[in-house]
XYZ file of C-alpha atoms in Angstrom:
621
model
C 119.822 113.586 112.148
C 117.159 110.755 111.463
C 113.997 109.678 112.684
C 112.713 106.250 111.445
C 109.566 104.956 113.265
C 107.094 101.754 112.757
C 103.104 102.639 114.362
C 100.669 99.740 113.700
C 97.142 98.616 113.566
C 93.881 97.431 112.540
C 93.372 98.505 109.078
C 90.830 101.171 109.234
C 91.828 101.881 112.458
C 93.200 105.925 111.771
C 96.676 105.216 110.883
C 96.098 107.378 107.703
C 94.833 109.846 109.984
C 97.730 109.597 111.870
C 100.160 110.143 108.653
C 98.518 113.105 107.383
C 98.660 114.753 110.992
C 102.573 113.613 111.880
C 103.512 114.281 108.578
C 101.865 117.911 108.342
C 103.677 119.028 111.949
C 106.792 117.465 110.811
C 106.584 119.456 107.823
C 105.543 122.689 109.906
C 108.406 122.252 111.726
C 110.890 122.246 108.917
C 111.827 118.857 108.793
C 112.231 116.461 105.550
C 109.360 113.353 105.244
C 108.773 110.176 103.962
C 105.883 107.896 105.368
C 104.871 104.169 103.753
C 101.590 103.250 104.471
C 101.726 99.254 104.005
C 97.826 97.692 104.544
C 96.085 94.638 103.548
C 93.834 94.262 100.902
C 90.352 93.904 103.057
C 88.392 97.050 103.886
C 89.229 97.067 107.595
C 90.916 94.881 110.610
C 94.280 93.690 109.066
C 97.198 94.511 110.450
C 98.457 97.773 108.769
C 101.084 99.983 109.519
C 103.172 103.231 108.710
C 106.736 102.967 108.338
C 108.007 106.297 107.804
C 111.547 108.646 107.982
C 112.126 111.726 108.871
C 115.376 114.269 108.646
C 116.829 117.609 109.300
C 118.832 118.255 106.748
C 117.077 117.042 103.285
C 113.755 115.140 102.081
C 114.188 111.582 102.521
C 112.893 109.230 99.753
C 114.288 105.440 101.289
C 112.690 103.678 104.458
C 115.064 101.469 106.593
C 115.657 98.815 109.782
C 115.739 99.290 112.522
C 113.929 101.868 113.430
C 113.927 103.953 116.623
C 110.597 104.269 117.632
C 108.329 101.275 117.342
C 104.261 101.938 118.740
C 100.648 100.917 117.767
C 97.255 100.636 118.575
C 97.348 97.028 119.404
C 98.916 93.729 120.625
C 99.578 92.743 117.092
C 101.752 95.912 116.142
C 104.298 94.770 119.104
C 104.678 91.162 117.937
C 104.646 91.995 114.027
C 107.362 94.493 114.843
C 109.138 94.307 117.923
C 112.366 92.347 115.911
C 112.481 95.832 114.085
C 113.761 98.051 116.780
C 117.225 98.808 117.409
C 119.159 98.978 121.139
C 118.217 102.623 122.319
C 115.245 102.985 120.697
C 111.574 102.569 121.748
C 108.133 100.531 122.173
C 105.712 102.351 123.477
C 102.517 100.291 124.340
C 99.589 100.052 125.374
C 99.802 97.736 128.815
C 95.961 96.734 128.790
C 96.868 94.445 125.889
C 100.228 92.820 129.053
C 98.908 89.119 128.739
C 97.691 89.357 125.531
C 99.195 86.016 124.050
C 99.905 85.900 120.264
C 98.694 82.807 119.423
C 95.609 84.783 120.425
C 95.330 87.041 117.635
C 93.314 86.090 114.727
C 94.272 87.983 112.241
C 98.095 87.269 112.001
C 98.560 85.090 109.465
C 99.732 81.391 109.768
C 103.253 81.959 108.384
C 104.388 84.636 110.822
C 102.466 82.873 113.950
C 104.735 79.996 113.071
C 108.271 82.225 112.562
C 106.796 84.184 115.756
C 106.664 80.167 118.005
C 110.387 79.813 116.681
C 111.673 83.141 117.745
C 110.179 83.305 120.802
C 110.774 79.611 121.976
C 114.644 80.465 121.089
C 114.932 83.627 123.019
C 112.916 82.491 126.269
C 109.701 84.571 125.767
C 105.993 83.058 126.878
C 104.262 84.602 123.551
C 102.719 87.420 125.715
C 103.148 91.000 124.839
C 104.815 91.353 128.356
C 106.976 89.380 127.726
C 108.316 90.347 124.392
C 107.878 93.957 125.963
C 110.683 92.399 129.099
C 112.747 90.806 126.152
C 113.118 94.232 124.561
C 113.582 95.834 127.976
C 116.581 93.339 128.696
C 118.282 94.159 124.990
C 118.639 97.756 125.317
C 115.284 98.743 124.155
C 113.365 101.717 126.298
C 110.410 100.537 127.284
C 106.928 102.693 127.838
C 103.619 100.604 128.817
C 101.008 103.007 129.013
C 97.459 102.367 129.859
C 95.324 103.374 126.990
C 92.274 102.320 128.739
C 93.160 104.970 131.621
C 94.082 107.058 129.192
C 90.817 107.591 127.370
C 89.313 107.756 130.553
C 91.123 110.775 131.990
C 90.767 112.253 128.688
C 86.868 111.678 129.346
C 86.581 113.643 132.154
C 88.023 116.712 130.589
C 85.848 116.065 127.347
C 82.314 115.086 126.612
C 83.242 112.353 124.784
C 80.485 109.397 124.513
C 82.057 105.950 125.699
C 81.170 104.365 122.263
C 83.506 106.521 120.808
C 86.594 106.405 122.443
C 88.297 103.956 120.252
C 87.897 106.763 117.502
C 90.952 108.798 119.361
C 93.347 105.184 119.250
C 95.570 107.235 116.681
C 95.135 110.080 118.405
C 97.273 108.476 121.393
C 99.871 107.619 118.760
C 100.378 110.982 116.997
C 100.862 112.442 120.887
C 103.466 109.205 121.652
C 105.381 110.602 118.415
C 105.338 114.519 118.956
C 106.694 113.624 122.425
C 109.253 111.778 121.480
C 109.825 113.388 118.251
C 109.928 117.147 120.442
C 107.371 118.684 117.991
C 106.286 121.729 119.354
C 102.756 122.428 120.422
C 101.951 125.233 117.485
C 103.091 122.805 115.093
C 100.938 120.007 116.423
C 97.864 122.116 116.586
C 98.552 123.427 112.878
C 98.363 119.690 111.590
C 95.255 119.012 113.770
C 93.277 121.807 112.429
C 95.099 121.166 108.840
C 93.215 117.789 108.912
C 89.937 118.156 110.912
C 89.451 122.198 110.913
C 88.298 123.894 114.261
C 85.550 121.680 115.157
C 84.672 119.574 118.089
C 87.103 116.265 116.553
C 89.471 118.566 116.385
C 89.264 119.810 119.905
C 88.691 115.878 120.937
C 92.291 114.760 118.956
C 93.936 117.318 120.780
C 93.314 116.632 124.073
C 93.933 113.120 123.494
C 97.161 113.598 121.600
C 98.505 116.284 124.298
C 97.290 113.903 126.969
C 99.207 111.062 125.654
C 102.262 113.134 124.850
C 102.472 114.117 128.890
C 103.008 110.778 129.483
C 105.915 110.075 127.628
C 108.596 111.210 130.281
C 111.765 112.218 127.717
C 110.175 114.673 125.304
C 112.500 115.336 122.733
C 114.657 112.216 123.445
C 114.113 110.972 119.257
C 114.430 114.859 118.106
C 116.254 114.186 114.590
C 118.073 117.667 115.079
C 117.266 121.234 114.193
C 115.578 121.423 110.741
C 117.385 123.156 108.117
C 115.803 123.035 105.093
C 115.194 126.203 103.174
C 112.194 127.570 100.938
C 109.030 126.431 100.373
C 107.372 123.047 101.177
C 105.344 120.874 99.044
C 103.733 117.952 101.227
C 101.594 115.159 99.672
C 101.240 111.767 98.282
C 101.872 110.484 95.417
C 98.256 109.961 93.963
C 98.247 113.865 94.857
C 101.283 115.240 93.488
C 100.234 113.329 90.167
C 96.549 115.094 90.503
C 98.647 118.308 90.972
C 100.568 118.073 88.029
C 97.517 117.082 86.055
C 95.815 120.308 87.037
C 99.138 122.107 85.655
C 99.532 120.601 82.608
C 95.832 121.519 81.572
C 94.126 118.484 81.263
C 90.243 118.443 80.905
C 89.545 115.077 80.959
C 90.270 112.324 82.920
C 88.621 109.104 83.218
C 88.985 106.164 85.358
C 87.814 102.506 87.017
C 87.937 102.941 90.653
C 91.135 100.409 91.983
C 93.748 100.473 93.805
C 95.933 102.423 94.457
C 95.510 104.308 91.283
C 91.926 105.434 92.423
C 93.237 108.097 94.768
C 94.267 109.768 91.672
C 91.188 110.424 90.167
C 89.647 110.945 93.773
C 92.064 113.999 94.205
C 90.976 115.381 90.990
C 87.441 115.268 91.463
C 87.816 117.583 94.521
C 89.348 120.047 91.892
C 86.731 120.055 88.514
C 85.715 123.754 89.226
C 89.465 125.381 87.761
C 89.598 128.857 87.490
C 91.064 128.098 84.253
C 87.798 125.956 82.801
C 85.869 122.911 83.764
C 87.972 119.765 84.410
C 85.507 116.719 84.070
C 86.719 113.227 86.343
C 84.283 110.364 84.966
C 83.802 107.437 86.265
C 83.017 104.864 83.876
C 81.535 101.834 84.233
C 84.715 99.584 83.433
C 88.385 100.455 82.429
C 87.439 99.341 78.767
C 84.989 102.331 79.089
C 87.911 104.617 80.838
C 90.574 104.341 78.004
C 87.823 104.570 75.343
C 86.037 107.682 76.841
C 89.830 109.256 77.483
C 90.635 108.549 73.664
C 87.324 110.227 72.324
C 88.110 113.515 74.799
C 91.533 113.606 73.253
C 89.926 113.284 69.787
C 87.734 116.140 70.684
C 90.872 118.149 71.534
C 90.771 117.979 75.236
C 94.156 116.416 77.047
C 92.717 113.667 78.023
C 93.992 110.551 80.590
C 92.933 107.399 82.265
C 94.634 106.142 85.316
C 94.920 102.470 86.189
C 96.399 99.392 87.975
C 97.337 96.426 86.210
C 94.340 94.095 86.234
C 92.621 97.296 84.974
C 95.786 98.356 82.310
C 94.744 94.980 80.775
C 91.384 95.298 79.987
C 92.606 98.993 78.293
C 94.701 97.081 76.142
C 92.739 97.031 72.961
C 92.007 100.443 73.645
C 95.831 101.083 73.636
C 95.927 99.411 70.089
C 93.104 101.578 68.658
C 94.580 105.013 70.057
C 98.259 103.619 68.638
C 96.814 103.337 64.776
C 94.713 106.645 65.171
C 97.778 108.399 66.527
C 94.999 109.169 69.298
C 97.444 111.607 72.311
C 96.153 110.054 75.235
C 97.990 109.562 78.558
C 97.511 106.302 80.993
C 98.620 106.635 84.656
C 100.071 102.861 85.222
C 100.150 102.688 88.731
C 101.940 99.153 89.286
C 100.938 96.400 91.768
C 101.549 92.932 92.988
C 100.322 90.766 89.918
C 99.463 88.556 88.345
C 95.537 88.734 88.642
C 94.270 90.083 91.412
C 98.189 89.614 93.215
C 98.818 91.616 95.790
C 96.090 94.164 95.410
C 97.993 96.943 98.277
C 101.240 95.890 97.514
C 104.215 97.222 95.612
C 105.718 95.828 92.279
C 107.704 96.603 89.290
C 106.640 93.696 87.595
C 104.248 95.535 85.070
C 107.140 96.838 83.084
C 107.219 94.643 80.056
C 103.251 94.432 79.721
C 103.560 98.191 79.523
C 106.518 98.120 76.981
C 104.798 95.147 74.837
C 100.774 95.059 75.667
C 98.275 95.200 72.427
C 98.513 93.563 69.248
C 100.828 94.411 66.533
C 103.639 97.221 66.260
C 102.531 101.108 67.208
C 104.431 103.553 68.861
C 103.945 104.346 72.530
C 106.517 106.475 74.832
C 106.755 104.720 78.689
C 108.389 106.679 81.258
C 108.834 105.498 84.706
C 108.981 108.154 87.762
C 111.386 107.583 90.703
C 110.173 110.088 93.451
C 107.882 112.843 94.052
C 109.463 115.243 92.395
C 110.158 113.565 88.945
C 106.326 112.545 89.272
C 105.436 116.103 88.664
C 107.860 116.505 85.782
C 106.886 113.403 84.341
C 103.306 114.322 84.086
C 103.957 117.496 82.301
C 106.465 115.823 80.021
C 104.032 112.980 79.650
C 100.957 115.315 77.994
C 103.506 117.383 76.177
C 105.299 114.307 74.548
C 102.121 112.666 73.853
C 100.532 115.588 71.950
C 104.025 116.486 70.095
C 104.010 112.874 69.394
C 100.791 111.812 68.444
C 101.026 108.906 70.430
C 100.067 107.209 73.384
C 101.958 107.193 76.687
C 102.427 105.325 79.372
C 103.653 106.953 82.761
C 104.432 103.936 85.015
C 104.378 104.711 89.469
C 104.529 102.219 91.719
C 102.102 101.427 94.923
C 104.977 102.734 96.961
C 104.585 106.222 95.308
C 101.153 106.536 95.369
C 100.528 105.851 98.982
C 103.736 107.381 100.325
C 103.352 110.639 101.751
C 106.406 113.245 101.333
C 107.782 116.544 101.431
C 109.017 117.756 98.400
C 110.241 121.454 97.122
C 107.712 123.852 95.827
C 107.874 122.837 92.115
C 108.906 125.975 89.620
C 105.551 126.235 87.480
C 106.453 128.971 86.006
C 109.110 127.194 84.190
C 107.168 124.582 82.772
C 106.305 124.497 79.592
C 103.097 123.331 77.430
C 103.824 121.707 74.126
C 100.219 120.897 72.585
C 101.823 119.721 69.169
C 101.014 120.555 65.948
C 97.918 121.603 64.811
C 95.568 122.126 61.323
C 94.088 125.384 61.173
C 89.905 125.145 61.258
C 88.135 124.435 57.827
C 90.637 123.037 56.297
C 89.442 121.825 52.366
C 90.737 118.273 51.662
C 92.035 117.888 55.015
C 94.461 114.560 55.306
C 94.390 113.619 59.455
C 96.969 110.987 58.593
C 99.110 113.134 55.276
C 102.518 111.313 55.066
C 104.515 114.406 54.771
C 106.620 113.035 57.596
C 105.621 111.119 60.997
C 103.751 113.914 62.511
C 100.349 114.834 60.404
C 98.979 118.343 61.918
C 95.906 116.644 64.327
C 92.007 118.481 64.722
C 89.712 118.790 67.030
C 86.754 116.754 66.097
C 84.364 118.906 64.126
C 86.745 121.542 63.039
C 87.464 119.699 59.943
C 86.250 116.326 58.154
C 88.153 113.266 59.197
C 87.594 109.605 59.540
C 88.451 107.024 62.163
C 88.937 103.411 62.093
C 90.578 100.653 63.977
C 91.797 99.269 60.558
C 94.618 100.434 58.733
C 93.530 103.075 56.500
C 95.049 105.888 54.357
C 95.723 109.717 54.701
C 92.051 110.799 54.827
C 91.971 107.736 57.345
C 89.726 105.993 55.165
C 90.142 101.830 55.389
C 92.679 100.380 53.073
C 94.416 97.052 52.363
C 96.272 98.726 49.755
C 100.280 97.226 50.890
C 102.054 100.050 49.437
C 100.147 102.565 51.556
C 100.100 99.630 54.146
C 103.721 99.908 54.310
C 103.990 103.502 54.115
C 101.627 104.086 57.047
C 103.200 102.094 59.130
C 106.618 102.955 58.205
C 105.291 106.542 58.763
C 103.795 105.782 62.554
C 106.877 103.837 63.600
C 109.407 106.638 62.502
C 107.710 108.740 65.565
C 110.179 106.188 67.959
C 113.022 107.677 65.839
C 112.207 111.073 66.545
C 111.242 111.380 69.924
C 114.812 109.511 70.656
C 116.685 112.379 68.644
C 114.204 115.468 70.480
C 113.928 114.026 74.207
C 116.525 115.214 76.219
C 118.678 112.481 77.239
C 118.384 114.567 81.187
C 114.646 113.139 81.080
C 115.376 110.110 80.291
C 117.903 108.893 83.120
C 120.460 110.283 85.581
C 123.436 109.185 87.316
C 124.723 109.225 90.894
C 127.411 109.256 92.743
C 130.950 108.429 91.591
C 132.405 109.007 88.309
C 134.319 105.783 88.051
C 132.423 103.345 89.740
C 133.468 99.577 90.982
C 129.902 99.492 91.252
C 127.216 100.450 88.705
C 123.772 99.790 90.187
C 121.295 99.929 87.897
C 117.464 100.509 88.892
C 114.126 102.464 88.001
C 110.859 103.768 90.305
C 111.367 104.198 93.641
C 114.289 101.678 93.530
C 116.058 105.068 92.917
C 115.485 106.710 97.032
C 117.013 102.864 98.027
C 119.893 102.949 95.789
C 120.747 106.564 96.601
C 121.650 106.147 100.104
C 123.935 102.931 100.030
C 125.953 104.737 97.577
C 127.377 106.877 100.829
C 127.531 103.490 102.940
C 129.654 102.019 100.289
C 131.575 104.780 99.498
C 132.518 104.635 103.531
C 133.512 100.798 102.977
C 135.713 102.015 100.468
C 133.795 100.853 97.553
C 133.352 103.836 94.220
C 129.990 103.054 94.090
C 127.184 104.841 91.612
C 123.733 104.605 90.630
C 122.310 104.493 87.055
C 118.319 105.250 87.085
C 116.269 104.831 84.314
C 113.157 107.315 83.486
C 112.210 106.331 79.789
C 111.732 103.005 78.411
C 110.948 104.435 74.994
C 113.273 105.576 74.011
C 115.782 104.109 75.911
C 119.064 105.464 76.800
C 121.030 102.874 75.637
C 124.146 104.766 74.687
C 124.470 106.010 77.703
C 123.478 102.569 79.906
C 125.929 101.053 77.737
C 128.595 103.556 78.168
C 128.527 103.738 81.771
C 127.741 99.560 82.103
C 131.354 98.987 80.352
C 133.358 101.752 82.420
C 132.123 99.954 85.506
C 134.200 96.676 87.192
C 130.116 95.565 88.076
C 126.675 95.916 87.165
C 123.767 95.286 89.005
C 119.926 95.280 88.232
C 118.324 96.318 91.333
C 114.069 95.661 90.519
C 111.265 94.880 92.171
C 110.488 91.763 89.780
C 111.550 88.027 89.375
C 112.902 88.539 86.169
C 114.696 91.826 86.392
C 112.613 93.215 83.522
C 114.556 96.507 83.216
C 117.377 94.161 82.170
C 115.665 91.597 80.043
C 114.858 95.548 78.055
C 118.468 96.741 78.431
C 119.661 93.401 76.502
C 116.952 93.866 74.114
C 117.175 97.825 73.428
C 120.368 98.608 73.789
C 122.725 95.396 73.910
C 123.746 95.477 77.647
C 123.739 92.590 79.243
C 123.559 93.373 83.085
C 123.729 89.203 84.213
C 124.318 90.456 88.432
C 120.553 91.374 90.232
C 119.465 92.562 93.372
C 115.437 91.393 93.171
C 112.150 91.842 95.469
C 109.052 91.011 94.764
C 107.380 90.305 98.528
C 105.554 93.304 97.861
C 107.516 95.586 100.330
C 110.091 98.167 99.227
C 113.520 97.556 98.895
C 115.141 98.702 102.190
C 118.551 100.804 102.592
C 120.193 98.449 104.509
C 119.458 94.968 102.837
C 119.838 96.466 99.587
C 123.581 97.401 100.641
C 124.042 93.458 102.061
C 122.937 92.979 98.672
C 126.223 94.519 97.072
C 128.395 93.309 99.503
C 126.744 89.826 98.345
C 127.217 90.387 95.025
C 131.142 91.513 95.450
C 131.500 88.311 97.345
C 130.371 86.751 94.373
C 126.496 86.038 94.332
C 124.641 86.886 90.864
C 121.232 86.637 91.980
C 120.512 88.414 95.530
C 116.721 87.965 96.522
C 115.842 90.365 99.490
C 112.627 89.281 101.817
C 112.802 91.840 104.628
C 109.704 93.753 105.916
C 106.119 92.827 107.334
């Protein structure tokens, strides 16, 4: 009923490419998908890879070792990965690269050249993808050397392809390995061809290729993950894209941004969507993030809904930005897409570590709502809840994704727009005499549209007209008046928005977990219910306001919590001490910059019932 497959190569080398095309015919088919694209930092020739699951029965949202199907463009793909693959499954290689020795290969790093020497001198292997290939063979593994070189030269004669671009159809050869294996059908293959490169003559050139390369893989069907069975519609994108989707259906106008990664995408999705049947949606690109918060605050001012979306290095030059839209009460949305920090970090890989810079970040005491999303599907709530709580709110918010969201593409269901709802807050009617922007009638002052009244803005503290003042009584009852908005979004904001809470009702276990910790933590839940072990899952969606009753309610019921983050310091717990009096002290951390996989995260628990408090997991490439 599962698929789970590893394809390397050269970054830049198509493996995108070949996500969008496997994903789209495994969609066609029916099937459930989730594909992690993990790449370097540089522009191209790293090793990069897709790492990617695929089922019958549901839409996967966790990745996990070993997989079944292990293939590539290169030498380096089958000694980065070979370890990964499970008895029964398969490599499926290209034999040109046979002697290929690994010490040969520039671009794998020191570290894993050095773990690579130890692992092969211990299991008898020369260092030569043969070998390793032979190692494999003689551990159960199904072995398939293929000739790419022949290959592309067959697939030459049928097609006028010029010789200097041949190693433009590498991922082609993949994609057919796949289908083959995978027993997509033909129409289904085709439909994702054309999906991504229309009718043209790439498209014709990709499909000969890929067809060519699937012939040769002698048991079609052999990795078929069963017959699809999910019902209704399908909704199949990244995360960037879903985020750009929801965007377009919450009506925002204006969005700004600093291109970085992997927030970029984002903005890059929404670009190739400013012509709305609805009205204009303008995507600017500024000329810094300072510029991108600033430019999202004064569209916001001007009535638009307005966002920015970022990355940390580029959240922390918006932080005095933050601070000025927090004492103007200024509605403006930030897209926190999270990274390996600090600095520049890990610029392509995942983290959670941004959580408390989110929470914290700017000068003084305003409010600010943070929500965190843990799939596809809340993503596209989230953003609608995001613009809607911000305008009822007056404030700014925060809507914190992870690089694993962004860049993972996944089928989702059709989301219900028609059920949605737009909250654009309260308003002052046009021409208003003596209009107060900032009245203290209560913590929500009815908000205008620049030029539809007279108001004033400043960054210091000022009074209702939002003239300056260092008067302290109206010092105190501004901010007194600002900060009451955290009271009342706690009492308004459905506690079903701001966590949820799987699997048993009277749990040994209470993990404990937010982003995309949540598809991880799902699936040992079954594992250790099958060890015997009442297991559940508490996931967290708002940081402000925080559920604390409820954490702290189901954190007592249960024999043991555990933080499971993708930090050092298990942030989400440092805030569940601080917000809400839990103390969680048992954690299951990462923070290599690779996800959290299903089946170290449940050695993790059974670590932690053995005794352990502090579980680190390292696995992944």
């Amino acid at each position: 009923m599962e698929f789970r497959f590893v394809l390397g190569g050269p970054q830049g080398g198509g493996l995108e490419t070949a996500a969008e095309v496997l994903s789209a015919a495994f969609a066609r088919e029916g099937y459930g998908v989730f594909i992690d694209r993990e790449y370097f930092s540089n522009i191209k020739g790293r090793h990069s890879y897709l790492h990617g699951t695929v089922r019958a029965d549901g839409h996967p949202r966790y990745l996990d070792y070993p997989v079944n199907l292990v293939s590539g463009l290169d030498a380096e793909t089958v000694f980065t990965h070979f370890a990964d693959l499970q008895p029964g499954g398969y490599l499926v290689y290209n034999s040109d690269d046979d002697d290929v020795l690994f010490t040969s290969i520039p671009s794998i790093e020191a570290e894993l050249k050095e773990r690579l020497a130890h692992t092969f001198k211990e299991a008898g292997v020369d260092g030569s993808v043969k070998s390793v290939a032979n190692f494999l063979r003689n551990n159960g593994v199904r072995v398939i050397p293929i000739s790419y070189g022949d290959l592309l030269e067959e697939a030459k004669s049928r097609i006028p392809i010029r010789p200097g671009q041949l190693s433009r159809y590498l991922s082609a050869i993949v994609v057919g390995f796949v289908a083959a294996l995978a027993g997509i059908s033909p129409d289904s293959l085709d439909f994702a061809l054309k999906r991504r490169f229309g009718e043209g003559e790439i498209y014709q050139h990709n499909k000969v290729v890929a067809e060519l390369a699937g012939s040769k893989i002698p048991e079609r069907g052999a990795l078929r993950p069963g017959e699809p069975s999910l019902q209704g519609g399908v909704l199949l994108a990244t995360g960037n894209e879903v985020v750009g989707m929801a965007k377009i259906v919450a009506g925002v106008r204006f969005q700004s941004y600093y291109p970085i990664t992997p927030a970029a995408d984002e903005s890059f999705f929404l670009e190739g969507h400013e012509n709305l049947e609805t009205g204009p949606l303008v995507v600017l690109q500024t000329e810094d993030e300072i510029a991108a918060i600033t430019t999202a605050i004064g569209a916001a001012l001007a009535g638009a809904r307005a966002a920015t979306a970022t990355s940390g290095p580029g959240f922390d030059l918006m932080v005095e930005g933050l601070g000025w839209a927090g004492m103007n009460e200024v509605p403006v949305v930030i897209t926190y897409y999270q990274r390996g920090g600090p600095s520049t970090g890990l610029p392509t890989r995942g983290s959670q570590s941004d959580l408390l810079s989110a929470v914290f970040a700017s000068h003084g005491e305003f409010p600010r709502l943070v929500m965190a999303s843990g799939d596809h599907e809340e993503a596209f709530q989230d953003v609608i809840d995001a613009f809607n709580y911000a305008e009822r709110y007056q404030t700014p918010v925060i809507h914190l994704l992870d690089k694993f969201t962004a860049n993972t593409v996944a089928t989702m269901p059709l989301p219900d727009v028609e059920r949605l709802k737009i909250d654009r807050g309260l308003w002052a009617p046009r021409g208003v005499k003596n209009y107060k922007r900032f009245e203290l009638n209560g913590p929500i002052s009815p908000r205008s549209a620049l030029g539809e009244n007279v108001m004033w803005y400043t960054g210091d503290e000022h009074d209702e007209y939002g003239h300056i003042t260092e008067d302290p009584v109206m010092r105190r009852r501004m901010y007194e008046k600002r900060m009451a908005k955290l009271k009342l979004a706690e009492e308004e904001i459905p506690e079903g928005r701001r966590y949820a809470v799987y699997g048993s009702d009277s749990p040994k276990v209470l993990l404990v977990g937010w982003g995309l910790v949540k598809g991880a933590a799902l699936k040992p839940l079954e594992r250790l219910e099958g060890e015997g072990v009442r297991a559940a899952y508490f996931h967290i969606r708002m940081f402000l306001p925080f559920p604390k009753e409820a954490l702290r309610k189901y954190v007592e019921e249960a024999e043991v919590a555990v933080a499971v983050e993708h930090s050092y310091s298990s942030q989400a717990a440092l805030l569940a001490s601080m917000l809400a009096g839990v103390r969680i002290d048992r954690h299951i951390l990462k923070y290599t910059g690779r996800p959290i996989y299903v089946g170290e995260l449940v050695e993790g628990v059974r670590r932690v019932l053995k005794g352990e408090s502090r579980v680190v997991l390292d696995y992944g490439h």
